[in-house]
Every structure is written in C-alpha cells, then in structure tokens.
Coordinates of C-alpha atoms in Angstrom, one line a residue:
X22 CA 29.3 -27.0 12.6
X23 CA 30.2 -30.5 13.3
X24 CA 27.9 -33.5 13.5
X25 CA 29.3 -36.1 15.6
X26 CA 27.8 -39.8 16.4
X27 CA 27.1 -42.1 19.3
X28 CA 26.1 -45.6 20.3
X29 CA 25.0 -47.4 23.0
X30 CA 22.6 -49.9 24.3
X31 CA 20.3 -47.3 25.8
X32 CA 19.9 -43.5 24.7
X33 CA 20.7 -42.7 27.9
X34 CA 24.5 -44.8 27.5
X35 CA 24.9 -43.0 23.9
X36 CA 24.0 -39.3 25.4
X37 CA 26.3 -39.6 27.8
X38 CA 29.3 -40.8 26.1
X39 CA 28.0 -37.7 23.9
X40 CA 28.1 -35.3 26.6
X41 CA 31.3 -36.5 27.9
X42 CA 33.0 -35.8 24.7
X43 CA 31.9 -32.6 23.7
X44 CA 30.7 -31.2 26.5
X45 CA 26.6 -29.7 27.7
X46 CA 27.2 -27.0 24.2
X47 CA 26.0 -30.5 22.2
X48 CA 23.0 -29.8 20.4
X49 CA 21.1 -33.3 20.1
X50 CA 20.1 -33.7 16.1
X51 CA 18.2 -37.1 16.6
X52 CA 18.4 -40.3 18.3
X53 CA 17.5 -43.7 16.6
X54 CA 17.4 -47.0 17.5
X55 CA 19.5 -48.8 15.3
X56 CA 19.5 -52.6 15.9
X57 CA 17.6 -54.8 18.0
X58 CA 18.5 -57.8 20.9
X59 CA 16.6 -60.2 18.4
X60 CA 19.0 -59.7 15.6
X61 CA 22.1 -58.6 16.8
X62 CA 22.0 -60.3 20.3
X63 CA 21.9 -56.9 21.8
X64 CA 19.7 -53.2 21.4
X65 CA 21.9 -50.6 19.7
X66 CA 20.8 -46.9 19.9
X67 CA 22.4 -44.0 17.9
X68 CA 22.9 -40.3 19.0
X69 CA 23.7 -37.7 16.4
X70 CA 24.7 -34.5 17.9
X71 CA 26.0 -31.1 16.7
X72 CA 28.3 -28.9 18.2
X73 CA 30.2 -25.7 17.5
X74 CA 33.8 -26.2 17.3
X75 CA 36.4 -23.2 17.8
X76 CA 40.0 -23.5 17.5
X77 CA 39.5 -27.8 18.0
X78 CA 40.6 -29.3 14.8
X79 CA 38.3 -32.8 14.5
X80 CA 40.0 -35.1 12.0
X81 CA 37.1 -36.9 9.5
X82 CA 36.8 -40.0 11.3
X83 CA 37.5 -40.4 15.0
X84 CA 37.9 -43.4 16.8
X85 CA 35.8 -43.7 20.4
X86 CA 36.0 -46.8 22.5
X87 CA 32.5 -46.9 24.0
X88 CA 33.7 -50.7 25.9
X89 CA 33.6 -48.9 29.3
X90 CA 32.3 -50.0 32.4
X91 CA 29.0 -48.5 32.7
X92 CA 28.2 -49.1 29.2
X93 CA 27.4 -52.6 30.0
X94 CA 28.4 -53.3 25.8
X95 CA 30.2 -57.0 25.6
X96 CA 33.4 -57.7 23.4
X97 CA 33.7 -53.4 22.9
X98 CA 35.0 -52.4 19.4
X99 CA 36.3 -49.1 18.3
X100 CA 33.2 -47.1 17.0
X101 CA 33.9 -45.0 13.8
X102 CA 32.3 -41.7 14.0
X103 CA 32.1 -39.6 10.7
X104 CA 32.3 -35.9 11.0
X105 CA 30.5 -33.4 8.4
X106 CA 30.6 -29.8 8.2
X107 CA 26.8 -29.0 7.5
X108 CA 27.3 -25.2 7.7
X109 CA 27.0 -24.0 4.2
X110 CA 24.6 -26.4 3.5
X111 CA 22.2 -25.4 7.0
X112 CA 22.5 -21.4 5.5
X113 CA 21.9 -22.6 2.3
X114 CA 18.7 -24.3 3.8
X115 CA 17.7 -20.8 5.6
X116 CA 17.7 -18.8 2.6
X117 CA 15.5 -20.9 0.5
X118 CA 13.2 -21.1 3.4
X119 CA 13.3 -17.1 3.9
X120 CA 12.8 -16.8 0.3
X121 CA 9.7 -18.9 -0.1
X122 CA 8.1 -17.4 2.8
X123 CA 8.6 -14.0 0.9
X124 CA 7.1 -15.4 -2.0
X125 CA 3.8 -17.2 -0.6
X126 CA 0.5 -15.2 -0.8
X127 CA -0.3 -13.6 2.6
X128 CA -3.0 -15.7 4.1
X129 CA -5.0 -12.7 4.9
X130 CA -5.5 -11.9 1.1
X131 CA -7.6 -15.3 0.7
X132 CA -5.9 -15.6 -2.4
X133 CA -3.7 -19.1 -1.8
X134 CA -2.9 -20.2 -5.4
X135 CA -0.9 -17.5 -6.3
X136 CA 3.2 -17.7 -5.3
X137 CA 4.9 -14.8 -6.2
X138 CA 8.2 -15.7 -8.3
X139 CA 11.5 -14.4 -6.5
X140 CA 11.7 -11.5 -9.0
X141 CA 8.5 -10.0 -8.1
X142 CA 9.2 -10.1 -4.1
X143 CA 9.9 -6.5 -4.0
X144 CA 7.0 -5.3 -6.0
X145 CA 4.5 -7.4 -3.8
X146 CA 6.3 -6.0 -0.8
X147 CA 5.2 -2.4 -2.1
X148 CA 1.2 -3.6 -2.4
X149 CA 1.4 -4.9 0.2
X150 CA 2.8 -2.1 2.4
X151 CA 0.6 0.2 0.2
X152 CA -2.2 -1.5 1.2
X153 CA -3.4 -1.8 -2.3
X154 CA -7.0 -3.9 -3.1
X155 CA -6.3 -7.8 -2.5
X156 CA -8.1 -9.1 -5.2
X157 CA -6.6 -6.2 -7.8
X158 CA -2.9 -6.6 -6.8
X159 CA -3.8 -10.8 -6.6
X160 CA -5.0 -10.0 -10.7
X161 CA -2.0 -7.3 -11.4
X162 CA 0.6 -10.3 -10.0
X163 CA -1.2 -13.3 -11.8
X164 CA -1.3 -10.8 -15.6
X165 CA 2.4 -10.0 -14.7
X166 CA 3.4 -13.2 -14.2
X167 CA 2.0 -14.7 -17.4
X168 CA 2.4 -12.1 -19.6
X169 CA 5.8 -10.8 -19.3
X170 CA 8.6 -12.1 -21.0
X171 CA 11.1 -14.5 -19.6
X172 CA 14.1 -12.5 -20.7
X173 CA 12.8 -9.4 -18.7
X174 CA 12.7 -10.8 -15.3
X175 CA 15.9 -10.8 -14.2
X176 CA 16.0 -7.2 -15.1
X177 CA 15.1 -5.7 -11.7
X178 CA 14.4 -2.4 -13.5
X179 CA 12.3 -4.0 -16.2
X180 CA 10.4 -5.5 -14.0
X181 CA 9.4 -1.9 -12.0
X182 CA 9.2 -0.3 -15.4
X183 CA 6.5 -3.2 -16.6
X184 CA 4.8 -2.5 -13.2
X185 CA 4.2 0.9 -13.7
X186 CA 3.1 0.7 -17.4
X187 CA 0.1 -1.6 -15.8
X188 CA -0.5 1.0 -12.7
X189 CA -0.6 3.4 -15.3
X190 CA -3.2 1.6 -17.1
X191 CA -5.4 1.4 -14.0
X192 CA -5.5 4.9 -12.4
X193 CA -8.0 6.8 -14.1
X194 CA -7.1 10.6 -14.5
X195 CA -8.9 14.1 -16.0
X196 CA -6.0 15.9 -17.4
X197 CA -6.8 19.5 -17.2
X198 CA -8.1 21.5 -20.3
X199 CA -8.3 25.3 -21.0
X200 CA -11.4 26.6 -21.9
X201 CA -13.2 27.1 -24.8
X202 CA -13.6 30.8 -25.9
X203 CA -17.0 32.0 -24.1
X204 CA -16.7 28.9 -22.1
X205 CA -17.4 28.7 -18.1
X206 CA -17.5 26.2 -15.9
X207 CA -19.3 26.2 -12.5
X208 CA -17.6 23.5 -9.7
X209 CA -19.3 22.1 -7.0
X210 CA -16.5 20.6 -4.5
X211 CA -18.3 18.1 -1.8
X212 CA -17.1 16.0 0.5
X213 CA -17.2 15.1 4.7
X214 CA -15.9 17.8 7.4
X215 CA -12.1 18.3 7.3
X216 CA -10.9 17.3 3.7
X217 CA -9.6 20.5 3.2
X218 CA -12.8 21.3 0.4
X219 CA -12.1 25.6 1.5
X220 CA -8.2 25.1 1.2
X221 CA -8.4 23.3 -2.3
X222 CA -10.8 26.0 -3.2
X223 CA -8.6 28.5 -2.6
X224 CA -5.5 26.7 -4.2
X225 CA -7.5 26.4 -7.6
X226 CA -9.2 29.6 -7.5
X227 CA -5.3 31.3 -7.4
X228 CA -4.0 29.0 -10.7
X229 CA -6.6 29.5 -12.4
X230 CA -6.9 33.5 -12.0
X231 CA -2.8 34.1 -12.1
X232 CA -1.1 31.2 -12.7
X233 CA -2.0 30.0 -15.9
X234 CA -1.6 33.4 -18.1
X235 CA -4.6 33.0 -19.3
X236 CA -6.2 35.8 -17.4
X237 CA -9.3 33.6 -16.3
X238 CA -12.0 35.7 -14.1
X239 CA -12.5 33.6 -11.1
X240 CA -15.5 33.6 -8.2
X241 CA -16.6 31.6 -5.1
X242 CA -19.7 30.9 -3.8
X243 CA -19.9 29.4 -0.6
X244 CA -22.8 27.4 1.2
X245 CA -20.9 26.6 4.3
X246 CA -22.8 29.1 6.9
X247 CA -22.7 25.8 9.5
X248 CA -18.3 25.5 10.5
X249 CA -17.4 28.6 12.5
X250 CA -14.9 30.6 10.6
X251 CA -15.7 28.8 7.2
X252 CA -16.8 32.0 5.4
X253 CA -14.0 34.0 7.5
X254 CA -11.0 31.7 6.0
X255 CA -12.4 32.4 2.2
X256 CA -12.8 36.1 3.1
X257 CA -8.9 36.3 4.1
X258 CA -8.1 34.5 1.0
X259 CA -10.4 36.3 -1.5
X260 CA -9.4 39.9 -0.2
X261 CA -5.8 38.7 -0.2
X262 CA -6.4 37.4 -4.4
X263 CA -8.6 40.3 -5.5
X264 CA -11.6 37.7 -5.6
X265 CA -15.5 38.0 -5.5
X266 CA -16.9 36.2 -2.6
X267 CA -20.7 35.7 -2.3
X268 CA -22.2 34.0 0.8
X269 CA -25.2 31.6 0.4
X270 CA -27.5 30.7 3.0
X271 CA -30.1 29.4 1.4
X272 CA -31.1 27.2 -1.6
X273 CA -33.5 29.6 -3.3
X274 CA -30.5 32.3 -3.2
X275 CA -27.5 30.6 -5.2
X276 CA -29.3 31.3 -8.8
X277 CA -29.0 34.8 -7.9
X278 CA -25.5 34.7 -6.6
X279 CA -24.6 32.3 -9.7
X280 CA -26.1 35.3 -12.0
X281 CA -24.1 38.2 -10.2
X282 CA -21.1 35.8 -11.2
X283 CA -21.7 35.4 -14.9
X284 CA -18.7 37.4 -16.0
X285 CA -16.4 34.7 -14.5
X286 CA -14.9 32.2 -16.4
X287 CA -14.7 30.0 -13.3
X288 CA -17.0 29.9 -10.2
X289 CA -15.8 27.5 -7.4
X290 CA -19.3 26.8 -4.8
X291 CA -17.9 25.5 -1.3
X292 CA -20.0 23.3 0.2
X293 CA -20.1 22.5 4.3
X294 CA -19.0 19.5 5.1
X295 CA -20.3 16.6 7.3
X296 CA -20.4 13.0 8.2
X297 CA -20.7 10.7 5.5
X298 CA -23.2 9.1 7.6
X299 CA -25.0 12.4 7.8
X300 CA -27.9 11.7 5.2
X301 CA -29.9 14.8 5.9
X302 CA -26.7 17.4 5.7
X303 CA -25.7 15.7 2.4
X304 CA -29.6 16.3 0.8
X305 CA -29.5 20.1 1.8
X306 CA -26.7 20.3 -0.7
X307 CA -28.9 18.7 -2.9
X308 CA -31.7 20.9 -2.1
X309 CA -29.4 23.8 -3.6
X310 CA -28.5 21.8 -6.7
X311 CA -32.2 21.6 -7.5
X312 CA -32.4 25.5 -7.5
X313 CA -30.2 25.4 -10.5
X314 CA -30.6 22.5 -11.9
X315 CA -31.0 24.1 -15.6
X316 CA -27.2 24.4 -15.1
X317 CA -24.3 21.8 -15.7
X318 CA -22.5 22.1 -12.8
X319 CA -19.6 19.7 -12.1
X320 CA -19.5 17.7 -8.6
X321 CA -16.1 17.0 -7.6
X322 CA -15.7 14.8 -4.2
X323 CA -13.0 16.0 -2.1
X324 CA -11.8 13.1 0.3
X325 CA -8.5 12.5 2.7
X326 CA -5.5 10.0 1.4
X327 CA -5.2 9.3 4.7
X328 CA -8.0 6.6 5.7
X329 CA -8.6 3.3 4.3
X330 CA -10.4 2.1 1.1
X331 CA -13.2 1.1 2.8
X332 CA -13.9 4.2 4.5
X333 CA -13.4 6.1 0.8
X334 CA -16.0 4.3 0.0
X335 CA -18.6 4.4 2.6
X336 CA -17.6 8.1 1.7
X337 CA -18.6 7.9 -2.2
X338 CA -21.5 5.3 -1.5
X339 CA -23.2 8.2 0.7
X340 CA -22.3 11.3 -2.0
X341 CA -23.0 9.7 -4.9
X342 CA -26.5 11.0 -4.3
X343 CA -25.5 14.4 -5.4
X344 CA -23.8 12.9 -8.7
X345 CA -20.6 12.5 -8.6
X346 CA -17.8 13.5 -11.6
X347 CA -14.5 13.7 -10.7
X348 CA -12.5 12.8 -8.0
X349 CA -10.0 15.2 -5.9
X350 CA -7.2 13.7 -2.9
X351 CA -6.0 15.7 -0.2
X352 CA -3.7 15.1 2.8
X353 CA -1.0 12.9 0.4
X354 CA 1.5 14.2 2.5
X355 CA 0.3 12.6 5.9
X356 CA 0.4 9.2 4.7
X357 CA 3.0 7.0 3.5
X358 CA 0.4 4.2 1.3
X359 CA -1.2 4.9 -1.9
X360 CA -3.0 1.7 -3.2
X361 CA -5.8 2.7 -1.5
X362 CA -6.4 5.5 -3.8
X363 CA -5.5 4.0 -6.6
X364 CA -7.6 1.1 -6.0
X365 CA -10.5 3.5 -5.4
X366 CA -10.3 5.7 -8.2
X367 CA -10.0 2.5 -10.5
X368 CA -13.1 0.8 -8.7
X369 CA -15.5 4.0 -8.8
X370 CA -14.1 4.5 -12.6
X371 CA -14.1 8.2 -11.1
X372 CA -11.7 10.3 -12.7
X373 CA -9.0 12.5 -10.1
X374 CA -8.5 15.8 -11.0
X375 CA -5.8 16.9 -8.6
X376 CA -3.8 16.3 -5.7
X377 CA -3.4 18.6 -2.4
X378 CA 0.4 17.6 -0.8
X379 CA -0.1 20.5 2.0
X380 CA -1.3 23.9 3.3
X381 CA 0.2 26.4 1.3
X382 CA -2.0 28.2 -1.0
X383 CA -1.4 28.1 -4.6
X384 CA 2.0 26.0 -4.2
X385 CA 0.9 22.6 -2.4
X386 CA -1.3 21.5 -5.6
X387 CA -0.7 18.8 -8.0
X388 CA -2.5 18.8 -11.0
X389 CA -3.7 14.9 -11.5
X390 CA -0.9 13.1 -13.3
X391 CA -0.3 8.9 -13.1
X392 CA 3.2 9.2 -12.7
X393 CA 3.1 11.9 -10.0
X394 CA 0.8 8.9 -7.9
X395 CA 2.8 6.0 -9.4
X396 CA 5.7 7.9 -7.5
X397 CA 4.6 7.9 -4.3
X398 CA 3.3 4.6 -4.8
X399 CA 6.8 3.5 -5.4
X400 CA 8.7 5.3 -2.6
X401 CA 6.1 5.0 -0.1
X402 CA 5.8 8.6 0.5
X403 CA 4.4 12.0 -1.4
X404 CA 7.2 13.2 -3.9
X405 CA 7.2 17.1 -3.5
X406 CA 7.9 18.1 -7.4

C-alpha cells in the first residue's frame, strides 16, 4: 500500500492531478488545507491518497510538476512527494482492534468495567456461548483475573486447568452412597410433562437392582394415571426387569402400596407431570405426600438441559412447594450449552444427582460427577463416557 501526495490551489486541482496519476483505484486518505492566500500569497490544499501498487515499482520520493495550465499555480516548482508503505503497520492496526473487541465485556451483560485480558478470550468465548449467568461468569472472570498468578497466564493450559478447578468449586453435586444395612430409601421424582421423570425411573430402577452387585430389591409406584400410556411404558419396563409395579390413583392409597413394598431396599414413586404453571396439578402431588408424611421421602426435580435458566427456574420456584432435595438433568444430549445448569444448580444450592444423555435404558445414565458437566461445558457438547 502506497500513500502518495498532492497539491493544489483548490481540492478539486490536487484530486485531479491525483487521479491522473494513479488512476480512479486511488483511495482518498484525507485532504487538508495547508497554507493560506494571506500568508503565502496563494491557498494551498493537500491530497493524501492510497493506492495498491502491482508490479509498479514507485521510487521513495517522486518528483511531479503540478505548474500546468489548468492548475492556475504561478512560478510552478517540482513538488516532492514521499511514498510510505503503511501495510504492515494498517494489519498491525486490525489486529489490535480485533483483539480488544474480543476482550470488551458484551454490552448485553451490563457489566462494562470488566475487560477480559487476551489470555482469557477463549474461556469467555465458552460462557458466553454456554450461556452461563452474567453476573456469575462477570464474578468467575473478575476472581480469575486477580487471583491467578502472573507466571500462569501465558500457559493456555493453566489457564483452562485454573478454570475448571473454580467450576468445580461452584457446581454442587450428591455423589452416590450405598446403603446402610436395613436401610431404604423411598424417591419421589417430580417435575413438568416431558422431562423424561418415567424414563429416568426406569434407568435407576435397572442400576440399582443389577448393576451395582449389590443385589438391591427395587419397586415403583406410580401416580401418573393422567398421560395415556404412562403406566403402560413402566409396565413394559418392569415385566422386562422382573420389577414390582403398583399403580396409585389416589392419595389415601400410596401408604398401602408403600407397605406392600417394604421388603425393597429402593422404591422409585413416578409422579405425572404438568405445567409448571399448573398450581393445582403440582398440590395433588402434595395431597399424596401428606398421606405419608410420617415418612422421609426424598423429592428429586427432574428438569430438561435443554431450555434456559430462567425457565429452570420458573420451574423450581413453582415445585419448591413439594420440598425440593436434589436435583436430576435430562436431555444433555439435545443441547450444546451448559452454564445454564451449572448456574442453576449453584444458585438453588440444589444438589444434582445424575445426568440422563439419551433413551436407552440402563446405559444413557450418568451418575452426577463435576468433571463429567465441566466436560461438556468445555466442548460445547455431552461427552458420551
């Protein structure tokens, strides 16, 4: 790129003999008046234009006699024009532009005294395209920044590693614990219509009777009389697992049903599902818990990876009347951002208990592990172990 200048006593004069040299590919850069008629007897305007030059050698200074006849200039001299190559200089110039427009906070965060240093780019990049919690990634990025050591940021790797020890400090997680001899546990799983609450059901109720070698007795109870072909899909699936099934269809009947059980070491109660907006469905479920209220039963809320936090939580708000424990995800595998879930689970101070990555029953089950989430968080997908 060369930069090439002209005078005249008008712009008009100086574009032209700028025109006529290098042709209509000139790019203007700036004209500027230069000298005035009261000082120098005559106006004097400079035209500074740039223009692509292949296979045209210009040598550095270039001689061009603007004392033609339309010029209208008195006593012509020979103008000295100086020609720089601002190329390197102009990409140099994009880059560092490029760079701190990656690096400035995105306006739609509200968070505007925050600029992310060049080494943290690519993390942000992932909260942001994981559409994790403004105000927790803006307070992840501001601890990062002042806490980690100097020495460790130009270490790419570091820098990930340091990231997911602070993740890892945030997502809160119920490891899974065998039971106690003459221990049982009764699970309640709740959440809106089309989680997957049946499918997870029947995912846990098949680890826990042969998976685990432990030789755990297992039953289901399910309340879901409402979805056509709710207590059909658990039939297929406790014939198929050697399973007892007992079907509840009214409050006042679960103690009963819960008593024919008390051999099992684990009894999974299905719930039916509905709008989170749907108060009245949500308080028949707790019309059942009241029945059997003498016994500690575990509420785990089932809810999609596959919606936004704010929908997670309009789900919570509305099911936290039932009195919530732990947490369980399902869909991970028809969605490609996690920070919703992590943000979630670290807001609610809700515990998750496991992740569902698909339809298959046992296999597609993940038993609630930080790194398992921090994984997909980091490759913006589920990672199938």
């Amino acid at each position: 790129m060369n930069m090439l200048s002209f005078l005249g006593e008008t712009p008009t004069i100086a574009l032209r003999l700028a025109q006529e040299k290098c042709g209509e590919e000139a790019i203007v850069v700036s004209t500027k008046k230069i000298s005035n008629a009261k000082e120098s007897g005559k106006d004097m305007y400079e035209v500074v234009v740039a223009i692509e030059e292949e296979g045209k050698n210009f040598n550095h200074t270039k001689s061009i006699n603007i004392a033609q006849k339309d010029t209208l200039i008195s006593n012509p001299k020979p103008i000295q024009t100086n020609v720089y190559d601002f190329r390197e200089e102009i990409l140099k110039m994009q880059a560092a532009l490029e760079q701190v427009q990656k690096s400035l906070w995105n306006p739609k965060s509200q968070l505007y005294d925050l600029n992310i240093p060049p080494e943290f780019i690519s993390i942000y990049n992932l909260f942001e395209q994981n559409e994790f919690d403004p105000e927790m990634t803006y307070t992840i990025m501001k601890k990062t920044i002042r806490q980690l050591p100097v020495s460790l940021k130009s270490n790419p790797k570091k820098v990930n590693d340091f990231f997911k020890l602070i993740l890892r400090r945030v997502i809160p997680i119920k490891h899974e614990l065998p039971l106690r001899k003459h221990q049982r546990k009764i699970i309640m799983m709740i959440g809106p219509t089309g989680v997957g609450k049946t499918t997870t059901i029947s995912k846990l109720a098949a680890r826990y009777a042969y998976k685990l070698g432990q030789n755990y007795k297992v039953g289901i109870v399910t309340l879901d009389s409402f979805r056509v072909g709710a207590i059909e899909q658990l039939q297929a699936y406790t014939n198929i697992m050697r399973l007892p099934l007992e079907i509840v269809k009214k409050p006042e009947e679960l103690s009963e049903a819960l008593l024919r059980l008390k051999d099992c070491h684990y009894i999974f109660i299905d719930t039916a599902g509905s709008s989170q907006y749907d108060v009245d469905k949500i308080e028949l479920i707790n019309d059942y818990q009241k029945k059997v209220e003498e016994l500690p039963i575990e509420k785990i809320l089932v809810m999609p990876a596959n919606v936004k936090q704010s929908d997670l939580l309009d789900i919570y708000k509305n099911y936290s009347r039932l009195g919530v424990d732990f947490l369980t995800f399902t869909k991970l595998d028809e969605t490609k951002s996690f920070g919703n879930l992590i943000s979630f689970a670290h807001k609610t101070k809700k515990s998750i208990t496991y992740f569902s990555i698909g339809q298959n029953v046992p296999d597609d089950l993940i038993v609630s592990d930080s790194t398992f989430l921090i994984d997909c968080f980091m490759n913006n997908s589920c990672v199938r172990r």
